[in-house]
XYZ file of C-alpha atoms in Angstrom:
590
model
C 16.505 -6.652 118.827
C 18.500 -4.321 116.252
C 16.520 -3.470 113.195
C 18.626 -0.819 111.509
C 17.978 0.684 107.754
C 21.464 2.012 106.625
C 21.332 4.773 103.436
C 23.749 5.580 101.061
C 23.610 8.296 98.261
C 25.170 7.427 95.214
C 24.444 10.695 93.443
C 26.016 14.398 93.756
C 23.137 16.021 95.123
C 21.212 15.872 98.849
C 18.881 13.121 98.796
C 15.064 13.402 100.911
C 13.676 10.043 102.120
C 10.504 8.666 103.108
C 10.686 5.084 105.744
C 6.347 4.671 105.768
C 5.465 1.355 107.198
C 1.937 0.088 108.775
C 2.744 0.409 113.211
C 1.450 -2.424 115.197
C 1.263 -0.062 118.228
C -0.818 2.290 116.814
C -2.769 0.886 114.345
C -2.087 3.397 111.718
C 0.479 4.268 109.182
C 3.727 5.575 110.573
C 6.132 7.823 108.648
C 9.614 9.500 108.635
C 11.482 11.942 106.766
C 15.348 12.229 106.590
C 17.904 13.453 104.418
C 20.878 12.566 103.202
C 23.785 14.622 101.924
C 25.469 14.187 98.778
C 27.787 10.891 98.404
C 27.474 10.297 102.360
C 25.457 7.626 104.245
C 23.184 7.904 107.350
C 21.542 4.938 109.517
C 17.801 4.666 110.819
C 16.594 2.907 113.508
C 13.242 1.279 113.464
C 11.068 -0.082 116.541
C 11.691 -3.886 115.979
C 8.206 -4.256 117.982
C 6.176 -1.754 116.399
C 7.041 -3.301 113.151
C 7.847 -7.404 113.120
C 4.403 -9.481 115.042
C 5.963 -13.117 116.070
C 2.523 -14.412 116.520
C 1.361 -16.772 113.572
C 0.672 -20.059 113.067
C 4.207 -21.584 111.878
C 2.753 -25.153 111.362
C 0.871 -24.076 108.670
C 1.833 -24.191 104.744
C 1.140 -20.349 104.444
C -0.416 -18.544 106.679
C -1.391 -14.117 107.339
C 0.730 -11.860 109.635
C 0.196 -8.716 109.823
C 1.778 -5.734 107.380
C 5.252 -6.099 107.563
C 6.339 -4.061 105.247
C 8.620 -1.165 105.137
C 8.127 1.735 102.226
C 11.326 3.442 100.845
C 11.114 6.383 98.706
C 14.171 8.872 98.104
C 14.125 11.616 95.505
C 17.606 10.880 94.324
C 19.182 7.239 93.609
C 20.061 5.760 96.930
C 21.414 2.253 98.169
C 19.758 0.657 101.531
C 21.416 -2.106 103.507
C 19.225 -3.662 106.113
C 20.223 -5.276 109.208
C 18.549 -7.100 111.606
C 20.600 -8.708 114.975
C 20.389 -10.007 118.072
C 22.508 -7.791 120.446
C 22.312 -10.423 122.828
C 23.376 -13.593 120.914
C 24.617 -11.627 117.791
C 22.467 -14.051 115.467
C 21.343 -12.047 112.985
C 22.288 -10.684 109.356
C 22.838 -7.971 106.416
C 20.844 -7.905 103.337
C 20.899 -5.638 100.589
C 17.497 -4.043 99.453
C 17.181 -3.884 95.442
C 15.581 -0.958 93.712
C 12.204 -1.888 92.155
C 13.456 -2.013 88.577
C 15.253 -5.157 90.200
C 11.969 -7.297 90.705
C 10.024 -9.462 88.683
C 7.189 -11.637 88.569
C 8.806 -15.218 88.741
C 11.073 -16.370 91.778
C 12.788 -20.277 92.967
C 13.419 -20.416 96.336
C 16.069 -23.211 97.879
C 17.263 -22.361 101.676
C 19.570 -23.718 103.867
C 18.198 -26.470 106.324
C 16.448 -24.975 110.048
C 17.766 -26.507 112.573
C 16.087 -28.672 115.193
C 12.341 -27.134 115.722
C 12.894 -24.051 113.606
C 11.729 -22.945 110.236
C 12.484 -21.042 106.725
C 10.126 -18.387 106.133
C 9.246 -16.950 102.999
C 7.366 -13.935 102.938
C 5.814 -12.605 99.799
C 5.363 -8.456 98.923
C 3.518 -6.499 96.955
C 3.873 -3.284 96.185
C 1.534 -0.526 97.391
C 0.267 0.094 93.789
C -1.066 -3.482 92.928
C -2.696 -6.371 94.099
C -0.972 -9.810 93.271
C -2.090 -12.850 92.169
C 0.290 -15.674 92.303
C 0.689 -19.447 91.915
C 2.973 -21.319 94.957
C 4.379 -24.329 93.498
C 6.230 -26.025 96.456
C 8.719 -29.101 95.333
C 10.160 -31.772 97.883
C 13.181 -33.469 96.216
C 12.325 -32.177 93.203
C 8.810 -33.585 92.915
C 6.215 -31.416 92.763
C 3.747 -31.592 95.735
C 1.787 -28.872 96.896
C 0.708 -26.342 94.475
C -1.854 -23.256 95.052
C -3.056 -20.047 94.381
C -2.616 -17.185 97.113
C -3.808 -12.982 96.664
C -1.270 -10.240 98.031
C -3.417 -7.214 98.691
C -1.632 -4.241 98.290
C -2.999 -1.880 100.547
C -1.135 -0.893 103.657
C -2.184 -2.497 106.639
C -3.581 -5.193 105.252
C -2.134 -8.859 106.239
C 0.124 -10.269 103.779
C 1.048 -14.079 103.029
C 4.106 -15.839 104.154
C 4.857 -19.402 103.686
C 6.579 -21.305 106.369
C 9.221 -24.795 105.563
C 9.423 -26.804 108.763
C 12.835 -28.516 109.420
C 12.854 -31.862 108.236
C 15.302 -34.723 106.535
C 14.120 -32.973 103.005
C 15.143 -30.500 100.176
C 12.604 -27.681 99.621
C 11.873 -25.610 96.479
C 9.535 -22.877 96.205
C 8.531 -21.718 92.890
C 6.234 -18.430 92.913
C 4.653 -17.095 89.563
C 3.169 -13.871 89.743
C 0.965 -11.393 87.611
C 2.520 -8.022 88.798
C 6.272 -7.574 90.450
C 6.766 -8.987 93.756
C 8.795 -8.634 96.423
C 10.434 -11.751 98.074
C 12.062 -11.853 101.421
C 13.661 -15.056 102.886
C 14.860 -15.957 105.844
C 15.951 -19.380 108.146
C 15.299 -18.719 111.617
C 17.712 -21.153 112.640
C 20.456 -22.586 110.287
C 21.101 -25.817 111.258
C 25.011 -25.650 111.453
C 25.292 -28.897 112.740
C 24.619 -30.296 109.097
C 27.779 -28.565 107.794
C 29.704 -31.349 110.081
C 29.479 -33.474 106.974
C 33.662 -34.061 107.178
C 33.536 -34.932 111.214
C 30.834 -36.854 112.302
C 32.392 -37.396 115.708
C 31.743 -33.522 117.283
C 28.765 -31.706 116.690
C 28.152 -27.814 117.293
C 24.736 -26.664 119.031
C 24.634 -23.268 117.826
C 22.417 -22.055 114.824
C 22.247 -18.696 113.372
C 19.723 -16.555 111.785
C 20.097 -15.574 107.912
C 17.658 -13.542 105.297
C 18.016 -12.309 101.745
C 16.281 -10.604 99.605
C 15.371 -12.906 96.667
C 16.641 -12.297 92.869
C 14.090 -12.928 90.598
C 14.300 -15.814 87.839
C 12.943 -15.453 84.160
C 10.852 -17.074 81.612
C 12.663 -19.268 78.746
C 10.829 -20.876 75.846
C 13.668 -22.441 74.145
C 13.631 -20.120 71.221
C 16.710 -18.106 72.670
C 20.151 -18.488 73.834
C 22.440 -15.903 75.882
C 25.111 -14.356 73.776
C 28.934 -15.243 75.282
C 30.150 -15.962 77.443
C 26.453 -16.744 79.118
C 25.756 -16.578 82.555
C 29.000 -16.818 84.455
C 28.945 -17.029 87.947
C 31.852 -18.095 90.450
C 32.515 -18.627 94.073
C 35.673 -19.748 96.141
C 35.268 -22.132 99.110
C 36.431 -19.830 101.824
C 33.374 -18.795 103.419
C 31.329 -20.812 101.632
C 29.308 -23.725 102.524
C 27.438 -24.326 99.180
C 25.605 -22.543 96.666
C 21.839 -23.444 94.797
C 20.908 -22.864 91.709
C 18.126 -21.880 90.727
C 16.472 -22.332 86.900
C 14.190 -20.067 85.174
C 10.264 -20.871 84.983
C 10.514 -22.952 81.621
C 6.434 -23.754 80.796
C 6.850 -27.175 78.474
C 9.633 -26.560 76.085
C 11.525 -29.183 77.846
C 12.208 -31.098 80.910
C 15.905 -30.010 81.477
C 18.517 -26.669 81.053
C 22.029 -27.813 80.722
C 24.777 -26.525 82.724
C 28.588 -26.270 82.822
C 30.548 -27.122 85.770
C 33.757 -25.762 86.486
C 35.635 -26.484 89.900
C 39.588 -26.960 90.849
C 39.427 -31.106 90.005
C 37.540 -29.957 86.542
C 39.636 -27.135 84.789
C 40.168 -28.277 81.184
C 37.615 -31.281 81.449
C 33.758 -29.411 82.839
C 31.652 -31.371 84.239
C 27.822 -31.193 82.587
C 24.676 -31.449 84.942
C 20.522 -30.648 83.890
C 18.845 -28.198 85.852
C 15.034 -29.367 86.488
C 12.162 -26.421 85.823
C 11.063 -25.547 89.399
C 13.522 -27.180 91.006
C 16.671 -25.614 92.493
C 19.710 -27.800 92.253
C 22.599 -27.515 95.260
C 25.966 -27.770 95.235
C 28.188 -28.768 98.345
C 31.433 -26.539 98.588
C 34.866 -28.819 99.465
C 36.572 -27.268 102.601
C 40.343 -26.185 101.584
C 41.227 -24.181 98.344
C 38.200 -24.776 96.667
C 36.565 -22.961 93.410
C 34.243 -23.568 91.480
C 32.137 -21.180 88.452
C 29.346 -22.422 86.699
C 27.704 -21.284 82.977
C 24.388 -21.415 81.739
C 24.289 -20.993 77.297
C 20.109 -20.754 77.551
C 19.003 -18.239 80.540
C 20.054 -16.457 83.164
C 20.147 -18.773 86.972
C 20.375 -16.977 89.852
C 22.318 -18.492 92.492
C 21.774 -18.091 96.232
C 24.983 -18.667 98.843
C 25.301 -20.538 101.667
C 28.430 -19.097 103.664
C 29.695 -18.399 106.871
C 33.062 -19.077 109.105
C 35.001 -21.931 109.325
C 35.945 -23.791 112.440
C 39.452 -23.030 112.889
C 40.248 -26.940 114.248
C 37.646 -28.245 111.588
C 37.533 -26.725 108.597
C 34.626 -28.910 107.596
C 32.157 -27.471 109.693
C 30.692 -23.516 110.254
C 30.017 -21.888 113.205
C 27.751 -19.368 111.867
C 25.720 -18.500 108.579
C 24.824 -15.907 106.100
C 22.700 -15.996 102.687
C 22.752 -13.552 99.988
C 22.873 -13.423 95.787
C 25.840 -14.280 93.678
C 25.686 -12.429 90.482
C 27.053 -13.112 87.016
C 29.592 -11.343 85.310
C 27.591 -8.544 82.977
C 25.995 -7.543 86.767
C 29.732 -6.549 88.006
C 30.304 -2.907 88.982
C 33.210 -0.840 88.192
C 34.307 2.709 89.867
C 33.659 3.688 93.786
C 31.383 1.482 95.608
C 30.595 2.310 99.649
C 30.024 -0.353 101.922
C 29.557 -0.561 105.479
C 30.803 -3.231 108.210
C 30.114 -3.632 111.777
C 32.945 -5.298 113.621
C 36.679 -4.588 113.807
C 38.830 -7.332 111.551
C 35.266 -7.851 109.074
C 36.077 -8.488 105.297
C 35.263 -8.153 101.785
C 35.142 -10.335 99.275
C 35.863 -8.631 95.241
C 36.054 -11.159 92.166
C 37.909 -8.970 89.559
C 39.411 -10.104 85.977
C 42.966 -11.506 86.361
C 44.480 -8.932 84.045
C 43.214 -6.147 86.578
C 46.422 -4.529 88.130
C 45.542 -4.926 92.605
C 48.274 -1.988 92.574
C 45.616 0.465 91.571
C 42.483 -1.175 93.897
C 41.906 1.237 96.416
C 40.367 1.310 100.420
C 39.320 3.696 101.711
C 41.108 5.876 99.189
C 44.552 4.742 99.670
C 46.178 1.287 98.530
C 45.644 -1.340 100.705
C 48.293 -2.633 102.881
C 49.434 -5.937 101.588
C 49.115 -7.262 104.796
C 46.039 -7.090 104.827
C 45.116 -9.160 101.756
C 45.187 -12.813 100.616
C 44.057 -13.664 96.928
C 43.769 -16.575 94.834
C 43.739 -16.796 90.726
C 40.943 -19.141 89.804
C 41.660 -21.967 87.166
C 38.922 -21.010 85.053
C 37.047 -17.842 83.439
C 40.517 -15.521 84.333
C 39.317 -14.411 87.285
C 41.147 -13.995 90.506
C 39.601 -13.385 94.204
C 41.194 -11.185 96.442
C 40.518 -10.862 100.154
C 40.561 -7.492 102.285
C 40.641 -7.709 106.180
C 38.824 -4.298 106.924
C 40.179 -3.430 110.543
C 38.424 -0.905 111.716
C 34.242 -0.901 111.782
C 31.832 1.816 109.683
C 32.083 3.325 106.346
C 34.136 2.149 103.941
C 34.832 2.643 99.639
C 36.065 0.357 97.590
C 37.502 1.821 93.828
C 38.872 -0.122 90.887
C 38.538 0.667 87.272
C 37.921 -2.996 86.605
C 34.671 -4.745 86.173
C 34.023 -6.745 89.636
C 31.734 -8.136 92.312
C 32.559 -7.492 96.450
C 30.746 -9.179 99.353
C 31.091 -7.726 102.886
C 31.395 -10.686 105.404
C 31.942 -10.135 109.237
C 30.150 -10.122 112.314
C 27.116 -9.125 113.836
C 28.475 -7.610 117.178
C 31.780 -7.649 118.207
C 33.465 -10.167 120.380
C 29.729 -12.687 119.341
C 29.602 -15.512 116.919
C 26.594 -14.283 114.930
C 27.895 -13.812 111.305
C 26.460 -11.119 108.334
C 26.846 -11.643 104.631
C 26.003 -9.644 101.917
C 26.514 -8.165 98.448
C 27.506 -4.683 98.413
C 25.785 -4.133 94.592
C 25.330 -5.215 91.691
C 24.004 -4.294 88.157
C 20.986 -5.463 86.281
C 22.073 -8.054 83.459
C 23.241 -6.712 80.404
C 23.918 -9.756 78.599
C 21.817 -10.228 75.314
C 20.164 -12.854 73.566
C 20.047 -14.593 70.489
C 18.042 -16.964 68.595
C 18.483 -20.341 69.121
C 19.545 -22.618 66.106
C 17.510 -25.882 67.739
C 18.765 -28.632 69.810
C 21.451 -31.382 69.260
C 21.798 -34.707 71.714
C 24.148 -34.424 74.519
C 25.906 -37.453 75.284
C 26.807 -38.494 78.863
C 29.016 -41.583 78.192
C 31.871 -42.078 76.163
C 30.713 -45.431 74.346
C 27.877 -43.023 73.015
C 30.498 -40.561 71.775
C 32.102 -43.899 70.164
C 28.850 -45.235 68.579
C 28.095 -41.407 67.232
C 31.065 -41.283 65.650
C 30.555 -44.647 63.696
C 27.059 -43.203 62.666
C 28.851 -40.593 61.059
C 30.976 -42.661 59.074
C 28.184 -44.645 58.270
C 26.082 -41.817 56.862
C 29.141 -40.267 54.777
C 29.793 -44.082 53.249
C 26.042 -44.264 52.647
C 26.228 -40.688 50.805
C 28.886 -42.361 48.777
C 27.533 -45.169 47.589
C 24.665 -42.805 46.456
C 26.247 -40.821 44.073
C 27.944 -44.010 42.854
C 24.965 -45.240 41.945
C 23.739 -42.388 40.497
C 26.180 -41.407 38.076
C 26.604 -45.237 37.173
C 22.853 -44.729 35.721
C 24.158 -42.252 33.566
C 21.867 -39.234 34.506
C 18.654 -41.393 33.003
C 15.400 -39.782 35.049
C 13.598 -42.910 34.451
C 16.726 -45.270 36.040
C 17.270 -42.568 38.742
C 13.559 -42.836 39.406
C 13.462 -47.000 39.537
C 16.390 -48.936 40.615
C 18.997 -45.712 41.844
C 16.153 -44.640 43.975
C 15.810 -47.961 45.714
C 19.075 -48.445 46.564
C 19.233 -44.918 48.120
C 16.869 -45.476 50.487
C 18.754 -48.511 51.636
C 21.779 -46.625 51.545
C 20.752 -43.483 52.914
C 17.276 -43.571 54.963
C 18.329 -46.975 56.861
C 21.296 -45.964 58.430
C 20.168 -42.511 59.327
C 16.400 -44.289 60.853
C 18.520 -46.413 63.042
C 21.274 -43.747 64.088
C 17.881 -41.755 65.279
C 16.682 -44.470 67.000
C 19.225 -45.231 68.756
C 19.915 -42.148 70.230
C 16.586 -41.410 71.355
C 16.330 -44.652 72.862
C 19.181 -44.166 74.708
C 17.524 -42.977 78.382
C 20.240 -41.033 79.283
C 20.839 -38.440 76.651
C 20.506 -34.857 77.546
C 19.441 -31.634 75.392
C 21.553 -28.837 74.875
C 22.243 -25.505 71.895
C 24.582 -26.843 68.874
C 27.041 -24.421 70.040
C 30.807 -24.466 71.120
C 29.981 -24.295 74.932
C 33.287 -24.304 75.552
C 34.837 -21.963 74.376
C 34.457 -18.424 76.757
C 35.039 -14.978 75.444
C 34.398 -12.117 78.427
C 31.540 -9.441 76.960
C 31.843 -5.944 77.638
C 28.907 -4.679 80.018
C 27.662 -1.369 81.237
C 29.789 0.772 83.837
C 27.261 2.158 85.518
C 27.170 2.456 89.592
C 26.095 -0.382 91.562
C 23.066 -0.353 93.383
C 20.277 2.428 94.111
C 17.024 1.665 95.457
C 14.253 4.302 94.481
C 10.941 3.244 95.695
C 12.811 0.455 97.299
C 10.816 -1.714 99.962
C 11.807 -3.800 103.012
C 10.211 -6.961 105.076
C 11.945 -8.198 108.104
C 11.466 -12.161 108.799
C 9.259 -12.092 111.972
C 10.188 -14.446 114.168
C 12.229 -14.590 117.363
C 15.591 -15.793 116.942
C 15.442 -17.686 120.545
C 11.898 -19.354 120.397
C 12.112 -22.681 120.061
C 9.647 -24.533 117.510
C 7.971 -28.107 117.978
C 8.819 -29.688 114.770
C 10.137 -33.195 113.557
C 14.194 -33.487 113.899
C 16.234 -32.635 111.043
C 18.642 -35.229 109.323
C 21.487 -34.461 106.874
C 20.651 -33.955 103.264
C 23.398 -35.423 101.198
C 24.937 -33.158 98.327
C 24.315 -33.772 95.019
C 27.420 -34.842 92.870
C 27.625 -33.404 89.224
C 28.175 -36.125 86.443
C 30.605 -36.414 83.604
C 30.019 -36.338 80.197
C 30.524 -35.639 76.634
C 29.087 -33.934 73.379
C 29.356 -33.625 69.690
C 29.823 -30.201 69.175
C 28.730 -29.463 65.535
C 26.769 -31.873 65.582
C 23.706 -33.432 63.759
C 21.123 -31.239 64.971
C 18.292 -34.163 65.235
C 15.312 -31.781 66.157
C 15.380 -29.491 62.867
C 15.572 -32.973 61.268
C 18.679 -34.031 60.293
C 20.719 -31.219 58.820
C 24.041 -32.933 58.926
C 27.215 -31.646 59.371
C 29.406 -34.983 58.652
C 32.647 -33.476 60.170
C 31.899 -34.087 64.009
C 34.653 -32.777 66.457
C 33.907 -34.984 69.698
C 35.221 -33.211 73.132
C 35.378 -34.384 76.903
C 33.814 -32.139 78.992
């Protein structure tokens, strides 16, 4: 088994780092030195037994393993890529290791379904400063089901906490709150691949691969604030993508949904709206051929997680192998030189780059890129376009551009084996601000609602009307205002505003959402700093053996969930400050 740290200074000056981890062998802490040279890259090896124990109790909920966790401190801003493969099988994968000003203390957790008697594995890391308390709420379909408390000592050598999902015919969130930054590693022993068949149910594939990430945190949202524009854009293309979930930030009782945008290729001018549940992560199922789709969030940042891999070349419906990693949003792009590393002739990258961004001046390796060697596609939406690079030759690599952009590295694990790695090559911390938010209007989901809110407004400006009618018809008198006028304005005016109230909140269906012009998208300048360094950064490897089979109930095929249409009022009556109308609605499809 290849456990491999791979280093990369990102700074002008020679860079000393520590690897200290807790060895199973010799019951002690073992430590390394090495160095690293200015804007180069060096590999270390690590004793994949000394390390990673495969003997717990995987039937369990949570259960102790011993330390597996691996201490990185530089003196100089590095990046670390870890991989861990199979050289036998080539099942395995590539994860990038974030710098500690990169975690938090709140995390939702939605993984790919294990295959056949396999498992995801979740494995939860403090840092060798603090203990951690945190709260495990696990969801099953999106009901909430097991909740408890777990401690994370901090000291090294002590056994730490993972929690283990067994395959089954079910979709799993994992919500962790803690009170001190964590560390979360995930992995899936065993994708089940065989669920991808969802487009021919006639052949099946046996194999499974192993994936892991490390885990982007989530944040807290009170529904006092809204992101300023364009919000959290994210996008994705359906080329080596499976599907993506979404995860929403820890929301504590402010409300029982977070509304998002969908865009895709069928849904350009017309965006689909769906609610993201608190603790719940919400998937979406990526359409074989040609296939985009970006997504925006007005209220709070939510982290995605993808699902890729390779396509079958005679079924394009179906993967042969997997990877998981993060999909950031657009103020998290980098800009300038970024080094990257792949492991198998013919591997590629991925970079999502603003349309108006010239490809003439991208450059590999420190030349342009033969145009050969690239494939793009200009998505519908946001102005973005995605451009492909086949990297032919294995090791080092730069990428440059002067743009703003994000690049995944996808290839395989060993030459000439099916075992696939995916991962993000860096990424920025957000940089988008907030605002405060103005309250809440009703978001409408069908279009005889739009129709009915529309007639409410008429009613209300006729009512208005027939106010001041009868008001200057009394001739200013205080005492006539007082009697009769006063009467017939709460006919006119309370009555039809009581039932336009009630019957939108009676209406089961409605949604919450910002009073703001959603969709309209304006691209915000963000920082231009360098990708990814990872001072004090720390690494876990899942610890299981990719071959060992696991006695657990047979999976079944989760269906996808399938976004709904809808509409809104934008400028609308903003019913939760109480009815501060703005008469002229503008009603829009989305």
């Amino acid at each position: 088994m290849l456990l491999r740290l791979h280093f990369f200074a990102v700074e002008d000056l020679s860079t000393t780092v520590e690897i200290k981890f807790w060895s199973l062998i010799k019951k002690q802490e073992s430590w390394s030195v090495i160095t690293i040279k200015e804007d180069s890259y060096l590999s270390f090896d690590v004793d994949y037994k000394e390390t990673v124990s495969d003997d717990f109790n995987y039937l369990d909920e949570h259960t102790i393993i011993p330390d597996p966790r691996i201490f990185i401190k530089s003196t100089a801003k590095i990046k670390v890529v870890a991989q861990l493969a199979d050289k036998e099988t080539g099942r395995g994968d590539v994860y990038l290791v974030p710098q500690v000003n990169k975690i938090a203390t709140t995390f939702l957790i939605n993984l790919p379904k294990a295959a056949e008697k396999y498992y995801q594995i979740i494995h939860l890391l403090p840092s060798s400063n603090y203990t951690a308390n945190v709260h495990i709420n696990h969801l099953i379909e999106g009901k909430k089901t097991i909740a408890y408390n777990l401690t994370l000592d901090h000291k090294i050598g002590s056994p730490q906490n993972i929690i283990v999902v067994p395959s089954d015919v079910h979709s799993h969130s994992i919500s962790i709150l803690s009170n001190v930054d964590v560390y979360i590693t995930a992995a899936v022993i065993c994708i089940d691949l065989a669920s991808t068949n969802n487009f021919d149910t006639k052949h099946t594939i046996t194999y499974c691969d192993y994936s892991a990430m490390m885990v982007h945190p989530t944040s807290y949202f009170y529904c006092k604030t809204a992101l300023n524009a364009p919000g959290d854009s994210r996008m994705i293309t359906s080329k080596y993508t499976k599907a993506i979930s979404v995860s929403p930030p820890a929301i504590p009782s402010c409300t029982t949904s977070l509304p998002l945008i969908i865009y895709d290729t069928t849904h350009i001018v017309s965006p689909a709206h769906v609610d993201l549940s608190p603790y719940s992560a919400l998937p979406f199922q990526m359409l074989p051929k040609d296939y985009q789709m970006g997504i925006v969030s007005i209220y709070d940042f939510t982290p995605w997680i993808r699902f890729g891999g390779f396509r079958d070349i005679k079924n394009s419906g179906r993967f042969v192998n997997s990877f998981i990693h993060y999909v950031p949003e657009t103020s998290q792009f980098i800009t300038g030189v970024i080094q990257f590393i792949t492991f198998s002739p013919n591997d590629n990258i991925e970079v999502y780059i603003r349309s108006n961004d010239n490809p003439a001046d991208f450059l590999l390796d420190g030349r342009a890129a033969m145009k050969s060697l690239i494939t793009n596609t200009t998505m519908p939406f946001f102005r973005y376009t995605w451009y492909n690079f086949r990297i032919e030759q294995p090791g080092l690599h730069t990428f440059n551009s002067s743009g703003r952009y994000s690049i995944y590295v996808i290839g395989k694990n060993i030459a000439n084996q099916t075992g696939a790695y995916g991962y993000i090559a860096g990424y920025n911390k957000n940089s988008l601000g907030k605002h405060s938010s103005t309250g809440f209007s009703i978001f409408l989901n069908k279009q005889s609602e739009v129709v009915r809110l529309i007639i409410h407004c008429i009613l209300v400006l006729f009512s208005v009307q027939l106010m001041i009618i009868n008001v200057i018809s009394k001739t200013f008198d205080a005492a006539s205002i007082c009697g009769s006028g006063l009467i017939g304005t709460v006919g006119f005016v309370i009555m039809p505003l009581f039932m336009s109230v009630a019957t939108v909140l009676l209406t089961p269906e409605y949604r919450v959402c910002e009073k703001s012009k959603i969709n309209k998208l304006i691209t915000v300048p963000g920082t231009s700093s360098l990708a990814e360094s990872s001072r004090g950064a720390r690494l876990d490897r899942p610890t299981n053996d990719l071959s060992k089979p696991r006695n657990i109930q047979v999976p079944k095929i989760v269906q996808s969930h399938n976004p709904r249409r809808g509409f809104y009022c934008d400028e609308t009556i903003d019913w939760v400050r109480f009815l501060q109308l703005k008469l002229c609605c503008t009603v829009k499809s989305v």
